[in-house]
Amino acid sequence: MNKIFLVGLANAGKSTIFNKLTGSDVHTGNWHGVTVNKAVATCNINNQKYLLTDLPGVYGLTPFSPEEAVTVREILNNQDSIFVNVIDANNLERSLNLTLQLIELGLRVVVALNFIEDSKKRGVEINLSALSNALGVEVLGLEINTKNLYKNFSKLISRAKICDKPNYLKDWNLEEPVQFVGKYCDTSFALYNGIRLREGASDDLWNCEIPLSLQSKLKNFALFDGLKIITNTRTNEVNKILNKCLKSKAKNPYGSSKFDKIFLNKITAIPVFLSIMLVIFYITFGFFGDFLSNLTNYFFVDFCGGGLIKLMENLSAPIWLVGFVNQVLIGGVGSVLSFLPQVILLFLFLEILEQSGYLSRLAWLLENSLSKFGLSGRSIFSLLMGFGCSTTAIPTTATLQNGRARTKTVLLIPFMSCSAKLPVYSAIAGAFFGAGSVLVIFALYLLGIAVALLLAVVWQKIYPTLSSEEIVEFTPLRMPKFRKLLQNIFKNIYQFLSRIWTVLLACTIIIWLCNNFTITFQFITNETQVSILETISKLIAPIFAPLGFGWGAVCALIFGLVAKELILSGIAVLNGVVGSAVAGSLISGSIVTFTPASCLAFLVFCLLYSPCVSALSQLKHIVSKRVFWGYIFLQFAIAYGLGALTYLIVDLVGYIGGLEFAWLIFASVCVILCLEYSLICLLNKNTCASCRRCDFQRK
Amino acid sequence: MKLTETKQGQKVKIVDVNAPLFLRRRIFELGFSPSTVVFVYAMQRKGIGGVYAVRGAVLGVDKKIAKNILVEPI
Ligand SMILES: Nc1nc2c(ncn2[C@@H]2O[C@H](COP(=O)(O)OP(=O)(O)OP(=O)(O)O)[C@@H](O)[C@H]2O)c(=O)[nH]1
Ligand SMILES: [Mg+2]
């Protein structure tokens, strides 16, 4: 089958065209580097079947990142296909460099100009036939939003022909290097490799095995400052072409906006970013999100679930079945459904940020600070949302195109103390520190961040992630499209739900079984019987002796695996109290009691140990099995280690009364954080951007 | 003069880029090719770099890279 490839700069609209023509649904977004892998689909054009391929955006034909290598490989290995060079009309000046490189290879190139309407509004006027004459290839305007897209595209394909190589190639005297490399590589790569040799880029040769003895000869082919000469030739050619076809230019550069005065301003940029995040956070996890969440919860759990239970009771179903449906189906699964409104809100905001083009500015602002940890500027959104809920924050990392940066972000999210842990903190800390509990809680949040930073740095040393955003292209700020918002939201909801079922259901069932059956597998019907969970807790409680936990605390922590809120309700059940009496019962209760030392150890452990099962079920779909289990183990190890350390230190220092003690804790965590940060800055001092790239390039 | 030494609102012309070959090529390709005019669109706090309009596009450039782009006033 004949092949068609969509090539062009990033954000030119290739994937959008691909989706329209083939009816596919590959991700598109208003920033650079959305597509990271090729997508293939068949397409019927002029009664002929073609294989249409969408490729990651490139700026030239020498790859700079793994994604770009995909594009270059596809182009060089399929030189007899048709290449549709998609060009954003607003960006003509910078796009033609790539077009020229395609033409130099003598490929079957056609140019599709996109965003014509948009550019006209900005005052750009392009004479298409002049452009076509100057380039020597067919040029057509494709306006995606019109019905003519398909017709124009067909026209374009039918006119594709092998183009004439430009005259300036003669100035580079390519015969000699081409002949030389031709002996060591496929003839179809000879011209490409010949140009690289003239540039002096003998490391960038494509599929070429030059004997070691001749490697030193390669330098002789390079022109003096070949890269500059070749770049200048192309730039001059582009300028000539533009002179012929560009009737009027835009007043403002593409991607600029009047809002940049505040978004990029030295002083306001960070406060504006923080306020945007705060608003999103407040709406999603504050009263509005809570309200929707409670509403869903009411509908599914109280209305549907309650009705179901009543029905079952009326039909006198066995009591264990009622318990099962109540606790597993309604309690477990229903409680996850109540996350749904917040997930939807979060995705809505993320989509808006993405489509509006603010995300590219954000990435730029934070790139410098986050690249130290191997995170990309875009990670910050997901990380901040982690303070709300890990389960909803983890899927939002889908917009990170760099696989490793994504894994890293996902693994750091659970260390951002989620909102479900807050009631646990405030009840437990409140019991011991009174007015000082706010400080203790704040210290816990900081501790979570400190641990995450430390892990990120260690990870960065072991598995370095290359930041690819030292130069960020700014996308124009656009109004998000309603239909696209809806589409994407539905897609995300589907993904969210489909991920949750298996793990969540299995875990809830296991915990339910453990809580409702005795070790001899009898259903618990009276108080005196001992459940599996209690037996297990008592069994493993000695392990937690160094942290000062009794079996009750261990049991509550196991509940916490299902959902962090259950830690508190678990304690309430075990101590036989309700509501606000929990705090008091921690000091004088029967089963779950703490000393100040063990209370702090418990809080630290709560902060750091494994996230709830719904978060884990999201996590599992993103990282490999090995990483997943390793990560859970690591979290337990950290929680245990720091918990034991806390217990030890507090025991040594001694309890010196509520508020003063809280200040002490707060101050020490702050000191830890500062020390850590300076250490990290020190470590990163001597790594320069280009050095990290060098390693990557050679691989 | 380095690109980092420019002021917001200034217009300068690129002379050359100091970087390893593959990075230099990328910087050229992104629009910072020799004798191109650069408009300093916005400057950021110390250490972050600046935002520049070049060849009709707006690009944020990290300080580490910007200080290797040599320019001359016009
Ligand atoms: N107004 C308008 N917007 C468009 C048009 N074509 C694409 N877009 C938008 O431009 C943005 C970029 O489109 P993509 O299709 O993701 O671009 P791409 O070339 O695949 O980008 P990469 O995958 O990053 O290389 C998206 O937000 C699209 O909605 C068009 O003709 N008109
Ligand atoms: Mg794409």
Coordinates of C-alpha atoms in Angstrom, one line a residue, chain A residues 50-491:
Chain A
Y50 CA -3.2 4.8 1.5
L51 CA -1.5 4.2 4.8
L52 CA -1.5 7.6 6.5
T53 CA 1.1 8.2 9.3
D54 CA 1.1 10.9 11.8
L55 CA 4.6 11.7 13.1
P56 CA 6.0 13.7 16.0
G57 CA 7.0 17.3 15.1
V58 CA 10.5 18.0 14.0
Y59 CA 12.5 21.2 13.2
G60 CA 15.0 19.6 10.9
L61 CA 16.1 16.2 9.8
T62 CA 18.7 15.6 12.5
P63 CA 17.0 14.1 15.5
F64 CA 17.4 15.8 18.8
S65 CA 15.2 13.6 21.0
P66 CA 13.9 10.1 20.9
E67 CA 10.6 11.3 19.5
E68 CA 12.3 13.1 16.7
A69 CA 14.3 10.1 15.9
V70 CA 11.1 8.3 15.2
T71 CA 10.2 10.8 12.6
V72 CA 13.6 10.9 10.9
R73 CA 13.7 7.1 10.8
E74 CA 10.3 6.9 9.1
I75 CA 11.2 9.6 6.6
L76 CA 14.6 8.1 5.6
N77 CA 13.3 4.5 5.5
N78 CA 10.3 5.4 3.3
Q79 CA 11.8 7.8 0.8
D80 CA 9.4 6.7 -2.0
S81 CA 6.3 7.7 -0.1
I82 CA 4.4 10.9 -0.2
F83 CA 5.3 13.5 2.4
V84 CA 2.7 16.1 3.3
N85 CA 4.6 18.9 5.0
V86 CA 2.0 20.6 7.2
I87 CA 2.9 24.2 7.8
D88 CA 1.3 26.6 10.2
A89 CA 0.8 29.7 8.0
N90 CA 1.6 31.9 11.1
N91 CA 5.0 30.2 11.3
L92 CA 6.0 30.1 7.7
E93 CA 9.3 31.7 8.2
R94 CA 10.6 29.0 10.5
S95 CA 8.9 26.1 8.9
L96 CA 10.5 26.4 5.5
N97 CA 13.8 25.3 6.8
L98 CA 12.4 21.8 7.2
T99 CA 10.6 22.0 3.9
L100 CA 13.9 22.8 2.2
Q101 CA 15.6 19.8 3.9
L102 CA 12.9 17.5 2.6
I103 CA 13.3 19.0 -0.9
E104 CA 17.1 18.6 -0.8
L105 CA 16.6 14.9 -0.5
G106 CA 14.5 14.8 -3.6
L107 CA 11.4 13.4 -1.9
R108 CA 7.8 13.5 -3.1
V109 CA 6.9 16.5 -1.1
V110 CA 3.7 18.5 -1.0
V111 CA 3.0 21.4 1.3
A112 CA -0.3 21.8 3.2
L113 CA -0.7 25.3 4.7
N114 CA -2.8 25.2 7.9
F115 CA -4.3 28.0 10.0
I116 CA -4.8 30.3 7.0
E117 CA -7.9 32.0 8.4
D118 CA -6.2 32.5 11.6
S119 CA -3.1 34.0 10.0
K120 CA -5.2 36.3 7.8
K121 CA -6.7 37.8 11.0
R122 CA -3.3 38.5 12.2
G123 CA -2.4 40.3 9.0
V124 CA -0.4 37.6 7.2
E125 CA -1.0 37.3 3.5
I126 CA 0.6 34.6 1.6
N127 CA 0.6 34.1 -2.2
L128 CA 0.2 30.4 -2.5
S129 CA 1.1 30.1 -6.2
A130 CA 4.2 32.2 -5.7
L131 CA 5.2 30.0 -2.8
S132 CA 4.6 26.9 -4.9
N133 CA 6.7 28.3 -7.7
A134 CA 9.5 29.3 -5.4
L135 CA 9.7 25.9 -3.7
G136 CA 9.0 23.9 -6.8
V137 CA 6.4 21.8 -5.0
E138 CA 2.6 21.8 -4.8
V139 CA 1.2 24.1 -2.1
L140 CA -2.5 24.1 -1.0
G141 CA -4.3 25.7 1.9
L142 CA -6.1 23.3 4.2
E143 CA -8.6 24.8 6.5
I144 CA -9.4 22.1 9.0
N145 CA -12.7 23.5 10.1
T146 CA -14.2 23.5 6.5
K147 CA -15.7 20.5 4.8
N148 CA -13.2 20.9 2.0
L149 CA -10.4 19.4 4.0
Y150 CA -10.8 16.0 2.4
K151 CA -11.2 17.3 -1.1
N152 CA -8.2 19.6 -0.8
F153 CA -6.1 16.8 0.7
S154 CA -7.0 14.5 -2.2
K155 CA -6.1 17.2 -4.7
L156 CA -2.8 17.6 -2.9
I157 CA -2.0 13.9 -3.0
S158 CA -2.8 13.6 -6.6
R159 CA -0.4 16.3 -7.5
A160 CA 2.5 14.9 -5.5
K161 CA 5.6 14.5 -7.6
I162 CA 9.3 14.0 -7.0
C163 CA 10.6 17.5 -6.6
D164 CA 13.8 19.0 -8.1
K165 CA 16.7 19.4 -5.8
P166 CA 17.5 23.1 -5.2
N167 CA 20.4 24.8 -7.0
Y168 CA 22.2 25.7 -3.9
L169 CA 23.2 22.1 -3.3
K170 CA 25.9 22.6 -5.9
D171 CA 27.7 25.1 -3.7
W172 CA 28.2 22.4 -1.1
N173 CA 30.1 20.2 -3.6
L174 CA 28.4 17.1 -2.4
E175 CA 29.6 14.6 -4.9
E176 CA 32.8 13.7 -3.1
P177 CA 31.3 13.0 0.4
V178 CA 28.2 11.3 -1.1
Q179 CA 30.4 9.0 -3.1
F180 CA 32.5 8.3 0.0
V181 CA 29.7 7.4 2.4
G182 CA 27.8 5.6 -0.4
K183 CA 30.3 2.8 0.0
Y184 CA 29.4 2.3 3.6
C185 CA 25.6 2.8 3.7
D186 CA 22.5 2.2 1.7
T187 CA 22.5 4.4 -1.4
S188 CA 19.2 6.0 -0.3
F189 CA 21.0 7.5 2.8
A190 CA 24.1 8.7 0.9
L191 CA 22.9 12.2 0.1
Y192 CA 21.6 12.7 3.7
N193 CA 24.9 11.5 5.1
G194 CA 26.8 13.5 2.6
I195 CA 25.2 16.7 3.8
R196 CA 26.0 15.7 7.5
L197 CA 29.6 15.3 6.5
R198 CA 29.8 18.7 4.9
E199 CA 28.2 20.1 8.1
G200 CA 31.0 18.4 10.1
A201 CA 28.5 16.2 11.9
S202 CA 30.1 12.9 11.4
D203 CA 28.4 11.6 14.6
D204 CA 25.0 12.1 13.0
L205 CA 25.4 9.8 10.1
W206 CA 22.4 7.6 9.5
N207 CA 22.8 3.8 9.4
C208 CA 26.4 4.1 8.2
E209 CA 29.2 1.8 9.3
I210 CA 32.5 3.6 8.6
P211 CA 35.6 1.5 9.3
L212 CA 37.5 2.8 12.3
S213 CA 40.6 3.4 10.2
L214 CA 38.7 5.9 8.0
Q215 CA 37.0 7.7 10.9
S216 CA 39.7 10.4 11.0
K217 CA 39.2 11.1 7.3
L218 CA 35.6 12.2 7.8
K219 CA 36.8 15.5 9.2
N220 CA 38.3 16.4 5.8
F221 CA 34.9 16.5 4.2
A222 CA 33.6 19.2 6.5
L223 CA 33.3 22.7 5.2
F224 CA 35.0 25.4 7.3
D225 CA 32.3 26.0 10.0
G226 CA 30.1 23.9 7.8
L227 CA 27.0 24.0 10.0
K228 CA 26.9 27.8 9.9
I229 CA 27.5 27.9 6.1
I230 CA 24.8 25.3 5.5
T231 CA 22.4 27.0 7.9
N232 CA 23.1 30.4 6.3
T233 CA 22.5 29.0 2.8
R234 CA 19.1 27.7 3.8
T235 CA 18.2 30.9 5.7
N236 CA 19.0 33.0 2.7
E237 CA 16.9 30.7 0.5
V238 CA 14.0 31.0 2.9
N239 CA 14.3 34.8 2.9
K240 CA 14.3 34.8 -0.9
I241 CA 11.2 32.6 -1.0
L242 CA 9.5 34.8 1.6
N243 CA 10.3 37.9 -0.4
K244 CA 8.4 36.4 -3.3
C245 CA 5.4 35.1 -1.6
L246 CA 4.8 37.0 1.6
K247 CA 2.6 40.0 0.8
S248 CA 2.2 41.2 4.3
K249 CA 3.6 40.2 7.6
A250 CA 2.0 40.0 11.0
K251 CA 2.5 43.0 13.4
N252 CA 3.1 40.9 16.5
P253 CA 5.1 37.6 16.7
Y254 CA 3.1 34.4 16.7
G255 CA 2.5 33.2 20.2
S256 CA 2.6 36.6 21.8
S257 CA -0.4 37.8 23.7
K258 CA -1.4 40.9 25.6
F259 CA -1.8 38.7 28.7
D260 CA 1.9 37.9 28.6
K261 CA 2.4 41.2 30.4
I262 CA 1.2 39.5 33.5
F263 CA 1.8 35.8 32.7
L264 CA 5.5 36.4 31.9
N265 CA 6.2 39.4 34.0
K266 CA 9.2 39.2 36.3
I267 CA 7.1 40.1 39.3
T268 CA 3.6 38.8 38.6
A269 CA 4.4 35.5 36.8
I270 CA 4.7 33.3 39.9
P271 CA 1.9 34.9 41.9
V272 CA -0.4 34.6 38.9
F273 CA 0.5 31.0 38.5
L274 CA 0.0 30.3 42.2
S275 CA -3.4 32.0 42.2
I276 CA -4.6 30.1 39.2
M277 CA -3.6 26.8 40.9
L278 CA -5.2 27.9 44.1
V279 CA -8.5 28.7 42.3
I280 CA -8.4 25.3 40.6
F281 CA -7.6 23.6 43.8
Y282 CA -10.2 25.5 45.7
I283 CA -13.0 24.8 43.2
T284 CA -12.1 21.1 42.8
F285 CA -11.4 20.1 46.4
G286 CA -13.2 22.9 48.2
F287 CA -16.8 23.4 48.7
F288 CA -17.9 23.1 45.1
G289 CA -16.1 19.8 44.4
D290 CA -17.2 18.6 47.8
F291 CA -20.7 19.4 47.1
L292 CA -20.8 17.5 43.9
S293 CA -18.9 14.7 45.5
N294 CA -21.4 14.5 48.3
L295 CA -24.2 14.6 45.8
T296 CA -22.8 11.7 43.8
N297 CA -22.1 9.9 47.0
Y298 CA -25.7 10.5 48.2
F299 CA -27.0 9.2 44.9
F300 CA -25.0 6.1 44.6
V301 CA -24.4 5.1 48.2
D302 CA -27.5 6.3 50.0
F303 CA -30.1 6.4 47.3
C304 CA -29.2 3.5 45.1
G305 CA -27.2 1.5 47.6
G306 CA -29.6 2.1 50.5
G307 CA -32.5 1.1 48.3
L308 CA -30.7 -2.1 47.3
I309 CA -30.0 -3.0 50.9
K310 CA -33.6 -2.4 51.9
L311 CA -34.7 -4.6 49.0
M312 CA -32.4 -7.3 50.0
E313 CA -33.5 -7.2 53.6
N314 CA -37.1 -7.4 52.5
L315 CA -36.3 -10.5 50.5
S316 CA -34.5 -11.7 53.7
A317 CA -31.2 -12.3 51.9
P318 CA -28.5 -13.9 54.1
I319 CA -26.8 -11.4 56.4
W320 CA -23.3 -11.9 55.0
L321 CA -24.5 -11.2 51.5
V322 CA -26.1 -7.9 52.7
G323 CA -22.9 -7.1 54.5
F324 CA -20.9 -7.9 51.4
V325 CA -23.0 -5.7 49.1
N326 CA -23.1 -3.0 51.6
Q327 CA -19.4 -2.8 52.4
V328 CA -17.7 -3.9 49.2
L329 CA -20.0 -2.9 46.3
I330 CA -21.6 0.2 47.9
G331 CA -18.9 1.2 50.3
G332 CA -15.8 0.4 48.3
V333 CA -16.8 1.0 44.7
G334 CA -19.4 3.6 45.6
S335 CA -16.9 5.7 47.4
V336 CA -14.7 5.8 44.4
L337 CA -17.5 6.9 42.2
S338 CA -17.8 9.9 44.5
F339 CA -14.3 10.9 43.3
L340 CA -15.7 11.3 39.9
P341 CA -17.0 14.9 40.0
Q342 CA -13.6 16.0 41.2
V343 CA -11.8 14.0 38.5
I344 CA -14.1 15.7 35.9
L345 CA -13.4 19.1 37.3
L346 CA -9.7 18.6 37.4
F347 CA -9.6 17.3 33.9
L348 CA -11.7 20.2 32.7
F349 CA -9.2 22.7 34.2
L350 CA -6.2 20.8 32.8
E351 CA -7.8 20.7 29.4
I352 CA -8.5 24.4 29.5
L353 CA -4.9 25.1 30.6
E354 CA -3.7 22.9 27.8
Q355 CA -5.8 24.2 25.0
S356 CA -5.5 27.8 26.0
G357 CA -1.7 27.6 25.7
Y358 CA -1.0 28.7 29.3
L359 CA 0.7 25.3 29.9
S360 CA 3.6 26.2 27.6
R361 CA 4.2 29.4 29.7
L362 CA 4.0 27.4 32.9
A363 CA 6.4 24.8 31.7
W364 CA 8.8 27.6 30.9
L365 CA 8.5 29.4 34.2
L366 CA 9.2 26.3 36.3
E367 CA 11.5 24.4 34.0
N368 CA 14.6 25.7 35.6
S369 CA 13.6 24.8 39.2
L370 CA 12.1 21.4 38.3
S371 CA 14.7 20.2 35.9
K372 CA 17.1 19.8 38.9
F373 CA 14.9 16.9 39.9
G374 CA 14.4 15.5 36.5
L375 CA 10.9 16.7 36.3
S376 CA 9.5 18.8 33.5
G377 CA 7.8 22.1 34.1
R378 CA 4.5 20.5 33.4
S379 CA 4.8 18.1 36.3
I380 CA 3.9 20.9 38.7
F381 CA 0.2 20.7 37.8
S382 CA -0.1 17.1 38.7
L383 CA 2.1 17.4 41.8
L384 CA 0.0 20.3 43.2
M385 CA -3.2 18.4 42.5
G386 CA -1.7 15.6 44.5
F387 CA -2.4 17.7 47.6
G388 CA -6.0 17.2 46.8
C389 CA -6.2 13.6 45.9
S390 CA -3.6 11.2 44.4
T391 CA -6.2 9.1 42.7
T392 CA -7.3 12.1 40.6
A393 CA -3.9 13.6 40.2
I394 CA -2.1 10.6 38.8
P395 CA -4.0 10.3 35.5
T396 CA -3.4 14.0 34.8
T397 CA 0.2 13.1 34.1
A398 CA -0.9 11.8 30.8
T399 CA 0.1 15.1 29.3
L400 CA 3.8 14.6 30.1
Q401 CA 5.3 13.2 27.0
N402 CA 8.6 12.2 28.5
G403 CA 8.1 8.7 29.8
R404 CA 10.7 8.9 32.6
A405 CA 9.6 12.3 33.8
R406 CA 6.1 11.0 33.8
T407 CA 7.0 7.9 35.9
K408 CA 8.9 10.1 38.3
T409 CA 6.0 12.6 38.7
V410 CA 3.6 9.8 39.2
L411 CA 5.7 8.2 41.9
L412 CA 6.2 11.5 43.7
I413 CA 2.5 12.4 43.8
P414 CA 1.6 10.2 46.8
F415 CA 4.2 12.1 48.9
M416 CA 2.1 15.2 48.5
S417 CA -0.1 14.7 51.5
C418 CA -3.7 14.2 50.2
S419 CA -6.7 15.9 51.6
A420 CA -8.1 12.6 52.9
K421 CA -5.2 12.5 55.4
L422 CA -6.0 15.9 56.8
P423 CA -8.8 14.8 59.2
V424 CA -6.6 12.0 60.5
Y425 CA -3.8 14.5 61.2
S426 CA -6.1 17.1 62.8
A427 CA -7.8 14.5 65.1
I428 CA -4.6 12.8 66.2
A429 CA -2.4 15.9 66.5
G430 CA -5.2 17.8 68.1
A431 CA -5.3 15.3 70.9
F432 CA -1.7 15.9 71.9
F433 CA -0.7 19.3 70.7
G434 CA -3.9 21.4 71.1
A435 CA -3.3 24.8 69.6
G436 CA 0.1 23.6 68.3
S437 CA -1.5 21.0 66.0
V438 CA -1.6 23.4 63.1
L439 CA 2.1 23.6 63.2
V440 CA 2.5 19.9 63.4
I441 CA 0.2 19.4 60.5
F442 CA 2.1 22.0 58.4
A443 CA 5.3 20.3 59.4
L444 CA 3.9 17.0 58.1
Y445 CA 3.1 18.5 54.7
L446 CA 6.6 19.9 54.5
L447 CA 8.1 16.6 55.5
G448 CA 6.2 14.9 52.6
I449 CA 7.7 17.5 50.2
A450 CA 11.2 17.0 51.7
V451 CA 11.0 13.3 51.2
A452 CA 9.7 13.7 47.7
L453 CA 12.5 16.1 46.8
L454 CA 15.1 13.8 48.2
L455 CA 13.7 10.8 46.3
A456 CA 13.6 12.8 43.1
V457 CA 17.2 13.8 43.4
V458 CA 18.3 10.2 44.1
W459 CA 16.2 9.0 41.2
Q460 CA 17.7 11.7 39.0
K461 CA 21.2 10.4 39.8
I462 CA 20.2 6.8 39.1
Y463 CA 17.9 7.3 36.2
P464 CA 18.7 10.7 34.7
T465 CA 15.8 12.3 32.9
L466 CA 16.7 14.8 30.2
S467 CA 14.8 17.9 30.3
S468 CA 13.8 18.8 26.8
E469 CA 12.5 22.3 27.6
E470 CA 15.5 24.5 27.8
I471 CA 14.0 26.3 24.9
V472 CA 10.2 26.4 25.0
E473 CA 8.1 27.6 22.2
F474 CA 5.2 29.7 23.3
T475 CA 1.9 28.8 21.8
P476 CA -0.7 31.5 21.1
L477 CA -3.3 31.9 23.7
R478 CA -6.6 30.6 22.3
M479 CA -10.1 30.2 23.6
P480 CA -10.6 26.5 24.4
K481 CA -13.2 24.8 22.2
F482 CA -16.2 23.5 24.0
R483 CA -16.6 20.3 21.9
K484 CA -13.0 19.3 22.3
L485 CA -13.2 19.8 26.1
L486 CA -16.2 17.5 26.3
Q487 CA -14.6 14.9 24.1
N488 CA -11.5 14.8 26.1
I489 CA -13.3 14.7 29.4
F490 CA -15.3 11.7 28.4
K491 CA -12.2 9.9 27.3

